[in-house]
Coordinates of C-alpha atoms in Angstrom, one line a residue:
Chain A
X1460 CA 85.1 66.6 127.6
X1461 CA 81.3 66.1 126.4
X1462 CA 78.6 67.5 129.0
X1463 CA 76.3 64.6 129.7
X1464 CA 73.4 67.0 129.6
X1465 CA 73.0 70.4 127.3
X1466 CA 71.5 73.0 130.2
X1467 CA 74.2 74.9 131.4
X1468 CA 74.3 75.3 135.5
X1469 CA 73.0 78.6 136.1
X1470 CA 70.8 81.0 138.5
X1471 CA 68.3 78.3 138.5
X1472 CA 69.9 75.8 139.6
X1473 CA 72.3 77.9 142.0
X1474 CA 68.9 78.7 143.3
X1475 CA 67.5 75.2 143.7
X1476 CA 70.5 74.1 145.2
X1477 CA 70.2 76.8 148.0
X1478 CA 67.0 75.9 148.6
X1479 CA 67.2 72.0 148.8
X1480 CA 69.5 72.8 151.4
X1481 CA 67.6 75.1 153.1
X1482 CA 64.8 72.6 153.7
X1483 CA 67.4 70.4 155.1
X1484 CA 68.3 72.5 157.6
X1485 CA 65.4 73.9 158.4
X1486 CA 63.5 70.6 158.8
X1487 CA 66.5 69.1 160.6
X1488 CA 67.7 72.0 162.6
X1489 CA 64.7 73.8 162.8
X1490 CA 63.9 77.6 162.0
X1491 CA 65.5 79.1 164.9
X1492 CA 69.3 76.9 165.2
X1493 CA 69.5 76.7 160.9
X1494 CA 71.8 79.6 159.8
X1495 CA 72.6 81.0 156.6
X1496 CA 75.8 80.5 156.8
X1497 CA 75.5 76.6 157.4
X1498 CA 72.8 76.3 154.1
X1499 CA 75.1 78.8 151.9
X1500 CA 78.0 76.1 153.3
X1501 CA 76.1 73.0 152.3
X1502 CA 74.9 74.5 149.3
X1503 CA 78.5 75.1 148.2
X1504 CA 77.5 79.0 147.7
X1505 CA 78.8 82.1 149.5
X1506 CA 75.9 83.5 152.4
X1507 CA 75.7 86.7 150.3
X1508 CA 74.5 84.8 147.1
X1509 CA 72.1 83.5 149.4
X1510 CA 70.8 86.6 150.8
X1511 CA 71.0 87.5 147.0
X1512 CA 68.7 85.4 146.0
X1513 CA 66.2 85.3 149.1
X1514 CA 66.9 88.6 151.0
X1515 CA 66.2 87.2 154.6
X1516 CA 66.1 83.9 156.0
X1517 CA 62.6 84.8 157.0
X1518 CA 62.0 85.1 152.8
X1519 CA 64.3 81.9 152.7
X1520 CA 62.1 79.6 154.5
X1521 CA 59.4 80.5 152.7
X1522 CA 60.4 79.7 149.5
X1523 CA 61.0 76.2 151.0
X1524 CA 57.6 75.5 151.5
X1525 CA 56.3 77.6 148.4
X1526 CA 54.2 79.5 151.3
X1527 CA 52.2 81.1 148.9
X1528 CA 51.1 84.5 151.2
X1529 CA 53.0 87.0 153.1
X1530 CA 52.7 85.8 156.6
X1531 CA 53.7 89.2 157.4
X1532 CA 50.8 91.0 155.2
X1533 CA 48.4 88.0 157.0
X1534 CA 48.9 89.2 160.5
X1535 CA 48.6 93.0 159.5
X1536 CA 45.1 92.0 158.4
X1537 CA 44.3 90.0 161.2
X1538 CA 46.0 91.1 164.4
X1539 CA 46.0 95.4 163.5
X1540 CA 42.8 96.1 166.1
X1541 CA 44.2 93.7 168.9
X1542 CA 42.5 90.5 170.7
X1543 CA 39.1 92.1 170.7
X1544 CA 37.3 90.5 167.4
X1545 CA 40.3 89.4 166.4
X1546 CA 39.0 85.8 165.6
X1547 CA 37.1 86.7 163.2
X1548 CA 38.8 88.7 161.7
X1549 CA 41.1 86.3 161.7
X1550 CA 38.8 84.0 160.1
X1551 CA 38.0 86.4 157.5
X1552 CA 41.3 86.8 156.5
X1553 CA 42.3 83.5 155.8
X1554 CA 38.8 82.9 153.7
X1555 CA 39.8 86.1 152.0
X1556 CA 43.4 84.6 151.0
X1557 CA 42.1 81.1 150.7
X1558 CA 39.4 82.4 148.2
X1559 CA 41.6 84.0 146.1
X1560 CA 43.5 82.3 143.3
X1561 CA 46.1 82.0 145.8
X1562 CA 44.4 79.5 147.4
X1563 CA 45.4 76.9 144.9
X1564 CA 49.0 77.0 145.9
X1565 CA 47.8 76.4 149.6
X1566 CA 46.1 73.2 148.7
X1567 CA 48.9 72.0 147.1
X1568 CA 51.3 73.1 150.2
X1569 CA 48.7 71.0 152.1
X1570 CA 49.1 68.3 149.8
X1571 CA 52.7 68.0 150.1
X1572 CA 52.5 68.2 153.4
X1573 CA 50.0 65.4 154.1
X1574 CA 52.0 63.0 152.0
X1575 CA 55.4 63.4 152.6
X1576 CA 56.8 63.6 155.9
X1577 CA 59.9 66.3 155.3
X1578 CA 57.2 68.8 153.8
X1579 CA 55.1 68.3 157.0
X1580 CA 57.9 68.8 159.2
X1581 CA 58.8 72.5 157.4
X1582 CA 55.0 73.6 157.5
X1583 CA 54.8 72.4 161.8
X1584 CA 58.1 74.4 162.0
X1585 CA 56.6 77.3 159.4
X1586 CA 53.7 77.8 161.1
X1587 CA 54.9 77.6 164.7
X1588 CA 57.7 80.1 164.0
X1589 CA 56.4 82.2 160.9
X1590 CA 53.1 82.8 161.7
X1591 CA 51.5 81.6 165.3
X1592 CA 54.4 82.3 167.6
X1593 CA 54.2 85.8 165.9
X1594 CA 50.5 86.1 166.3
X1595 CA 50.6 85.5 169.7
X1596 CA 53.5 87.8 170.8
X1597 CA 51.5 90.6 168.9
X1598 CA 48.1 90.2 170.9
X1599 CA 50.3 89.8 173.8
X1600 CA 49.2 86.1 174.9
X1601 CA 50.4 84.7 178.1
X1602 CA 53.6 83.2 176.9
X1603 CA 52.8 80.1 179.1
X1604 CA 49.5 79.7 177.2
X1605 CA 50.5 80.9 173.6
X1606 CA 51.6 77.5 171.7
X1607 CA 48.4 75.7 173.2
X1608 CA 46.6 78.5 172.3
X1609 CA 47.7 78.6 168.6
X1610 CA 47.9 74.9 167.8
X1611 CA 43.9 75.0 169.0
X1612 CA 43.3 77.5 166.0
X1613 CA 45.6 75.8 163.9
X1614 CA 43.3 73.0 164.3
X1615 CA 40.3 74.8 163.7
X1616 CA 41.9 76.4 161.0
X1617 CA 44.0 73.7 158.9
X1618 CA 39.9 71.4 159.3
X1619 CA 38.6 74.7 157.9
X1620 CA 40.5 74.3 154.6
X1621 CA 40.2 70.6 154.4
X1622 CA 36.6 70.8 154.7
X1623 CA 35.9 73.9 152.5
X1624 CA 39.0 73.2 150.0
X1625 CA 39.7 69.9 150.0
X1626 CA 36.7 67.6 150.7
X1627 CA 34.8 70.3 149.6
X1628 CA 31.5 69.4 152.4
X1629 CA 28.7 70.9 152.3
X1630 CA 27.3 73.8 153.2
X1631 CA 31.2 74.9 154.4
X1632 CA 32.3 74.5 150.4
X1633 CA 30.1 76.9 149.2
X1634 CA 28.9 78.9 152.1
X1635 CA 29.5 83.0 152.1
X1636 CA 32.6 84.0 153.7
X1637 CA 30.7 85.9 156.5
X1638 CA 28.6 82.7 157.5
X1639 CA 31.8 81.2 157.8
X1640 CA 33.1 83.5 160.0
X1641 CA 30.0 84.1 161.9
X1642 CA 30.1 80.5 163.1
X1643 CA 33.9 80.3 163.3
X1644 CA 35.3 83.4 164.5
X1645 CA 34.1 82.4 168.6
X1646 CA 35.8 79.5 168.2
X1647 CA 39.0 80.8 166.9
X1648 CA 38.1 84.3 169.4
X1649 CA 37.6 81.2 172.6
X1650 CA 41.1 79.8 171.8
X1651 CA 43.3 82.9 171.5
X1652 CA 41.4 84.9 174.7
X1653 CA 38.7 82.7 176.1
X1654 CA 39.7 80.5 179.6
X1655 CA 40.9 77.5 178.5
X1656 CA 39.9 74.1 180.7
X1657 CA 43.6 72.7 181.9
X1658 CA 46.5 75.5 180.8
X1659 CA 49.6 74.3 181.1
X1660 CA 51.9 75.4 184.5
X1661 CA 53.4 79.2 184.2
Chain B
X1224 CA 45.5 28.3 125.5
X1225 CA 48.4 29.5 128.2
X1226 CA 47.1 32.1 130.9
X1227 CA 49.0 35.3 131.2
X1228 CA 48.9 35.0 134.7
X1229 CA 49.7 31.8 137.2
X1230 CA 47.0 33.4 139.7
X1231 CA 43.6 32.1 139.0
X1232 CA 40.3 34.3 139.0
X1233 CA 39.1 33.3 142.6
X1234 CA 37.4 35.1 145.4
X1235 CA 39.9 38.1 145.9
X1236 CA 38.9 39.0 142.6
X1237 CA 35.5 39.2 143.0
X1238 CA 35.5 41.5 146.0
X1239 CA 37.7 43.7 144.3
X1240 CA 35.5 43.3 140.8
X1241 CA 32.6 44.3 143.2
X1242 CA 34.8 46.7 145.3
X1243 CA 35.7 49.2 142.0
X1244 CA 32.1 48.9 140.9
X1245 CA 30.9 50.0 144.3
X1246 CA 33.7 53.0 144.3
X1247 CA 32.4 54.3 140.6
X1248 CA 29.0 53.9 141.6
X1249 CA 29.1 55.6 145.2
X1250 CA 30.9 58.4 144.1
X1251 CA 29.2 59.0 141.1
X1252 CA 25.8 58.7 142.1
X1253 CA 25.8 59.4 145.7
X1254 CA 25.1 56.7 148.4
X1255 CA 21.5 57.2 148.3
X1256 CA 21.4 56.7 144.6
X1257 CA 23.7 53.9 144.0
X1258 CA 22.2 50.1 144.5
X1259 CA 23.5 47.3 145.4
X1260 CA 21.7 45.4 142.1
X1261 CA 23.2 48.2 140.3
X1262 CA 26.6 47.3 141.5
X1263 CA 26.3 44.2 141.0
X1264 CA 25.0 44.6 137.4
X1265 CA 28.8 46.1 136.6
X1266 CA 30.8 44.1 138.3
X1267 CA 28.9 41.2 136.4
X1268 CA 27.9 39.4 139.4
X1269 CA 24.7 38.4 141.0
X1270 CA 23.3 40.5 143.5
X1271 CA 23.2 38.0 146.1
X1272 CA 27.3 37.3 146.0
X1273 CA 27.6 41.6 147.0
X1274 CA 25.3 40.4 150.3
X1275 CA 27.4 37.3 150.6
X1276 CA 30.9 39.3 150.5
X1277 CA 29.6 42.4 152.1
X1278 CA 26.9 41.6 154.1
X1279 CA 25.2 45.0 153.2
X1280 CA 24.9 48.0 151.5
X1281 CA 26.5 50.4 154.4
X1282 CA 29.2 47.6 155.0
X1283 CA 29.9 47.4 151.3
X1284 CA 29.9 51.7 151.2
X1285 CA 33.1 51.3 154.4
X1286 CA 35.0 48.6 152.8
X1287 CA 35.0 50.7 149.4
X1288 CA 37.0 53.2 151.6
X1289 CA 38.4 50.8 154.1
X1290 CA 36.8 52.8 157.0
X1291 CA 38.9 51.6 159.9
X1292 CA 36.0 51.8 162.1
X1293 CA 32.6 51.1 162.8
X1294 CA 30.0 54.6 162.2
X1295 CA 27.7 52.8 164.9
X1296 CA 30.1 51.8 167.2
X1297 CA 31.3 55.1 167.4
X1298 CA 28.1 57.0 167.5
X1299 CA 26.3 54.8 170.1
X1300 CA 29.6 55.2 171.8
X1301 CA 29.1 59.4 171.9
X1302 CA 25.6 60.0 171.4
X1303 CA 24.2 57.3 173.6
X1304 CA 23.3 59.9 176.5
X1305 CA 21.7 62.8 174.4
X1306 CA 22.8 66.0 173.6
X1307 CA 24.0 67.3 176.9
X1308 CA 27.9 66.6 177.3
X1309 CA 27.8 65.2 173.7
X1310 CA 30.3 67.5 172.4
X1311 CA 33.2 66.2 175.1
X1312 CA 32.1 62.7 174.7
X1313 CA 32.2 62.6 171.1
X1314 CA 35.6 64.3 171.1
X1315 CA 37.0 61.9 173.3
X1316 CA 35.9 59.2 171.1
X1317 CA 37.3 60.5 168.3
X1318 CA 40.9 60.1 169.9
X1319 CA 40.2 56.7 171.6
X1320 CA 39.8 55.6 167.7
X1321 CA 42.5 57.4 166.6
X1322 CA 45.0 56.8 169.5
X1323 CA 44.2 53.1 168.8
X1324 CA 46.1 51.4 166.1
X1325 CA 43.3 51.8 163.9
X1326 CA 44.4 55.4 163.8
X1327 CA 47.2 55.1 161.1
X1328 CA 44.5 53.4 158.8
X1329 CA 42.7 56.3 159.5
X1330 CA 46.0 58.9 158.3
X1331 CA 46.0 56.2 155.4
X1332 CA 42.6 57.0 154.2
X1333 CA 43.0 60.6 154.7
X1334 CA 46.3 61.1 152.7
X1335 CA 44.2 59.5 150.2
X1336 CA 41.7 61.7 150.2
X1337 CA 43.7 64.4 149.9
X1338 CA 45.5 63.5 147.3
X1339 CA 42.6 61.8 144.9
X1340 CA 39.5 63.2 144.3
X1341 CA 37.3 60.0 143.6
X1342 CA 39.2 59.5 147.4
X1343 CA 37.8 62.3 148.5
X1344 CA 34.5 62.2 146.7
X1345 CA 34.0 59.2 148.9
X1346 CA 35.0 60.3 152.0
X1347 CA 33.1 63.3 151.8
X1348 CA 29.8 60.9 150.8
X1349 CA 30.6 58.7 153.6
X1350 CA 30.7 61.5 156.3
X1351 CA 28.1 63.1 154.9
X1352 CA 25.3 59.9 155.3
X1353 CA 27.3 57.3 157.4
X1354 CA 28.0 59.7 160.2
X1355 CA 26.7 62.9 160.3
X1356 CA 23.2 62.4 159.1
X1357 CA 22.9 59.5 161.6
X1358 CA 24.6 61.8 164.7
X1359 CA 22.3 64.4 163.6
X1360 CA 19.2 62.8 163.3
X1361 CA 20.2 61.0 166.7
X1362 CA 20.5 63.8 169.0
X1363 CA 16.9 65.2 167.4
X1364 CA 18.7 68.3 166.0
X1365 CA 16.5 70.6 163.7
X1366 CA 16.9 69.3 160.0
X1367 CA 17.1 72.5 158.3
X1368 CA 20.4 72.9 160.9
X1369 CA 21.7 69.7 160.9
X1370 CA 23.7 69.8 157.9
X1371 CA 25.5 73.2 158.8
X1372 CA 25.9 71.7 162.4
X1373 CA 27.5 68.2 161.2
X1374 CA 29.8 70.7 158.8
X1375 CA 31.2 72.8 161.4
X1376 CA 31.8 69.5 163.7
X1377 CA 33.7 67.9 160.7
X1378 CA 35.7 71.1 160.4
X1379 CA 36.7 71.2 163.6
X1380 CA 37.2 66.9 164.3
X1381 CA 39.3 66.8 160.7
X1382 CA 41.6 69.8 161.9
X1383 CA 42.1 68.0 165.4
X1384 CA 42.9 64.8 163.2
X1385 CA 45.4 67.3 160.8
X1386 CA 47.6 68.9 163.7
X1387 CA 47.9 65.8 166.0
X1388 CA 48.0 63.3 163.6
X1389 CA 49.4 64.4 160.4
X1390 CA 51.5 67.8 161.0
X1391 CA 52.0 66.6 165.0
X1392 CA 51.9 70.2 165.8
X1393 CA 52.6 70.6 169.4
X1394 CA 51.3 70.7 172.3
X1395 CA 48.4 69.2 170.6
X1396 CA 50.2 66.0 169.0
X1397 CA 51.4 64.8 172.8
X1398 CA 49.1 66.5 174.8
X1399 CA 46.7 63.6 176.8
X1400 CA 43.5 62.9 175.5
X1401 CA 41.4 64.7 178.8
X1402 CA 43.1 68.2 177.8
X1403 CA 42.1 68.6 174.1
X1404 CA 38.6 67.3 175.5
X1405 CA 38.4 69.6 177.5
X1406 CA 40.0 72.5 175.1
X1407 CA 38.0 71.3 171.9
X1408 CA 34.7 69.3 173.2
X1409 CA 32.9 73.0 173.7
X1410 CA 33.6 73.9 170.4
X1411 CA 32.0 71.0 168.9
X1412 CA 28.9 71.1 171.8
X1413 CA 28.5 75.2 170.3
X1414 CA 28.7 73.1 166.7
X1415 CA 25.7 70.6 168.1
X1416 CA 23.1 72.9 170.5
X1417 CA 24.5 76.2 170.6
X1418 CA 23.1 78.8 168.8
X1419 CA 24.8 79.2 164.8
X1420 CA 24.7 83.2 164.0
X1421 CA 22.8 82.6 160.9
X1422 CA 21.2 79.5 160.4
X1423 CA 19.9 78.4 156.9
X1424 CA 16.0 79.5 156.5
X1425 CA 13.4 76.6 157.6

């Protein structure tokens, strides 16, 4: 029987397979109800191949998105010191990432993300459950106010990058990271402490 | 002599002859720079059929990035009572555009920009003297300021656009219009009066 292409299956494709059905699940399930078991099942792979390859499904999800930091290493940075300065050190830290030649592989997550609805739907469900719902348990936000409270800096955030990054506007393209964070950090510090107008019912 | 085409050279053509020369010219040299005879000139039209299809230059500068909306609508609409209470007001104009169906238009042009850079080069000239330079000079703010200012505003207004519009991060994406005017309009009124950490040297 003649192979209709010469590659071989192999680890890379084993590995591409888990992932293409990881990002199914996770953008149809969701981080929290997608299982490895289900992915390594719909992948056709055995869960221990998966954890193999990825180590967690923490790790896992990741790779779907090609996140291109440690969210783990992010919040370290940010969150060590508690709420008190914490936006801007917050907003230091993700100049400090985005700055670096790391911050290529962001713009294109952004990218995706902006054009193509399954890649927006993994970054929403990324960064609630990877990296703001995280952030907030550590500084110890009022549950009732924390998801309000982290898409408000998402916003300030995600305009951040598009500004400086993508658009590239002026003076925020080519500005020093501390002005940046001088003029940012309250508004990021206001979101994740400061009293916010309507919060939502406890 | 047979034409490769049925479709005759008519009027569509011409606006989009004069529409790509305006695009080249805009981005390359700037909207200050680029003229309408200029224009013209490439497209290999008279000047007086730009005025005739565009009416003017500004009008020709939004269709060349088919701006959904009208800069003067929406600044009379935000600025028309000063600076006091503009940040709130010019928030909640922002999502009675973009809550309107002339909101997708304005995803459309964004994805765009995003993904393009002559795209982007435009939007980022557009901002830059269609709507911030006019807000700016509007509410009287100090000119060695009011390019920082109009920066930090866009930051914030294209990151509210990102997580309700584009990512639909929640509670933002549902929430009604009166709480993320009341959550984000202080940031941008900080962004308009208050007082920036280090402003640029005068």
């Amino acid at each position: 029987m003649t192979r209709r292409s010469g590659r071989r299956p192999g680890k890379q494709d084993t590995r591409e397979t888990i992932l293409t059905a990881a990002r199914d699940a996770f953008a149809e399930h969701g981080y929290d109800r997608a299982t490895v078991r289900q992915i390594a099942t719909s992948a056709g792979v055995d869960p221990a191949l998966v954890h193999h390859y990825f180590g967690s499904k923490e790790k896992l999800f990741a790779a779907t998105i090609d996140f291109p930091f440690s969210p783990a290493e992010i919040l370290d940075r940010a969150f060590a010191d508690g709420p008190d300065g914490a936006g801007e050190r917050l907003v230091r830290t993700f100049l400090t990432v985005w700055d670096s030649p790391a911050g290529a592989a962001g713009v294109a997550l952004f990218r995706s993300a902006v054009s193509n609805p399954l890649a927006a739907r993994l970054l929403r469900e990324f960064l609630t459950t990877q990296l703001l719902r995280h952030a907030m348990a550590r500084l110890g936000i009022d549950p009732a106010q924390a998801q309000l409270r982290g898409a408000l800096i998402a916003s300030q955030l995600s305009g951040l990058a598009v500004t400086r990054y993508v658009l590239q506007l002026e003076p925020i393209a080519t500005a020093p990271a501390e002005t940046v964070v001088a003029a940012i950090g309250p508004t990021v510090q206001r979101y994740l402490t400061g009293e916010l107008p309507s919060p939502p019912p406890e």
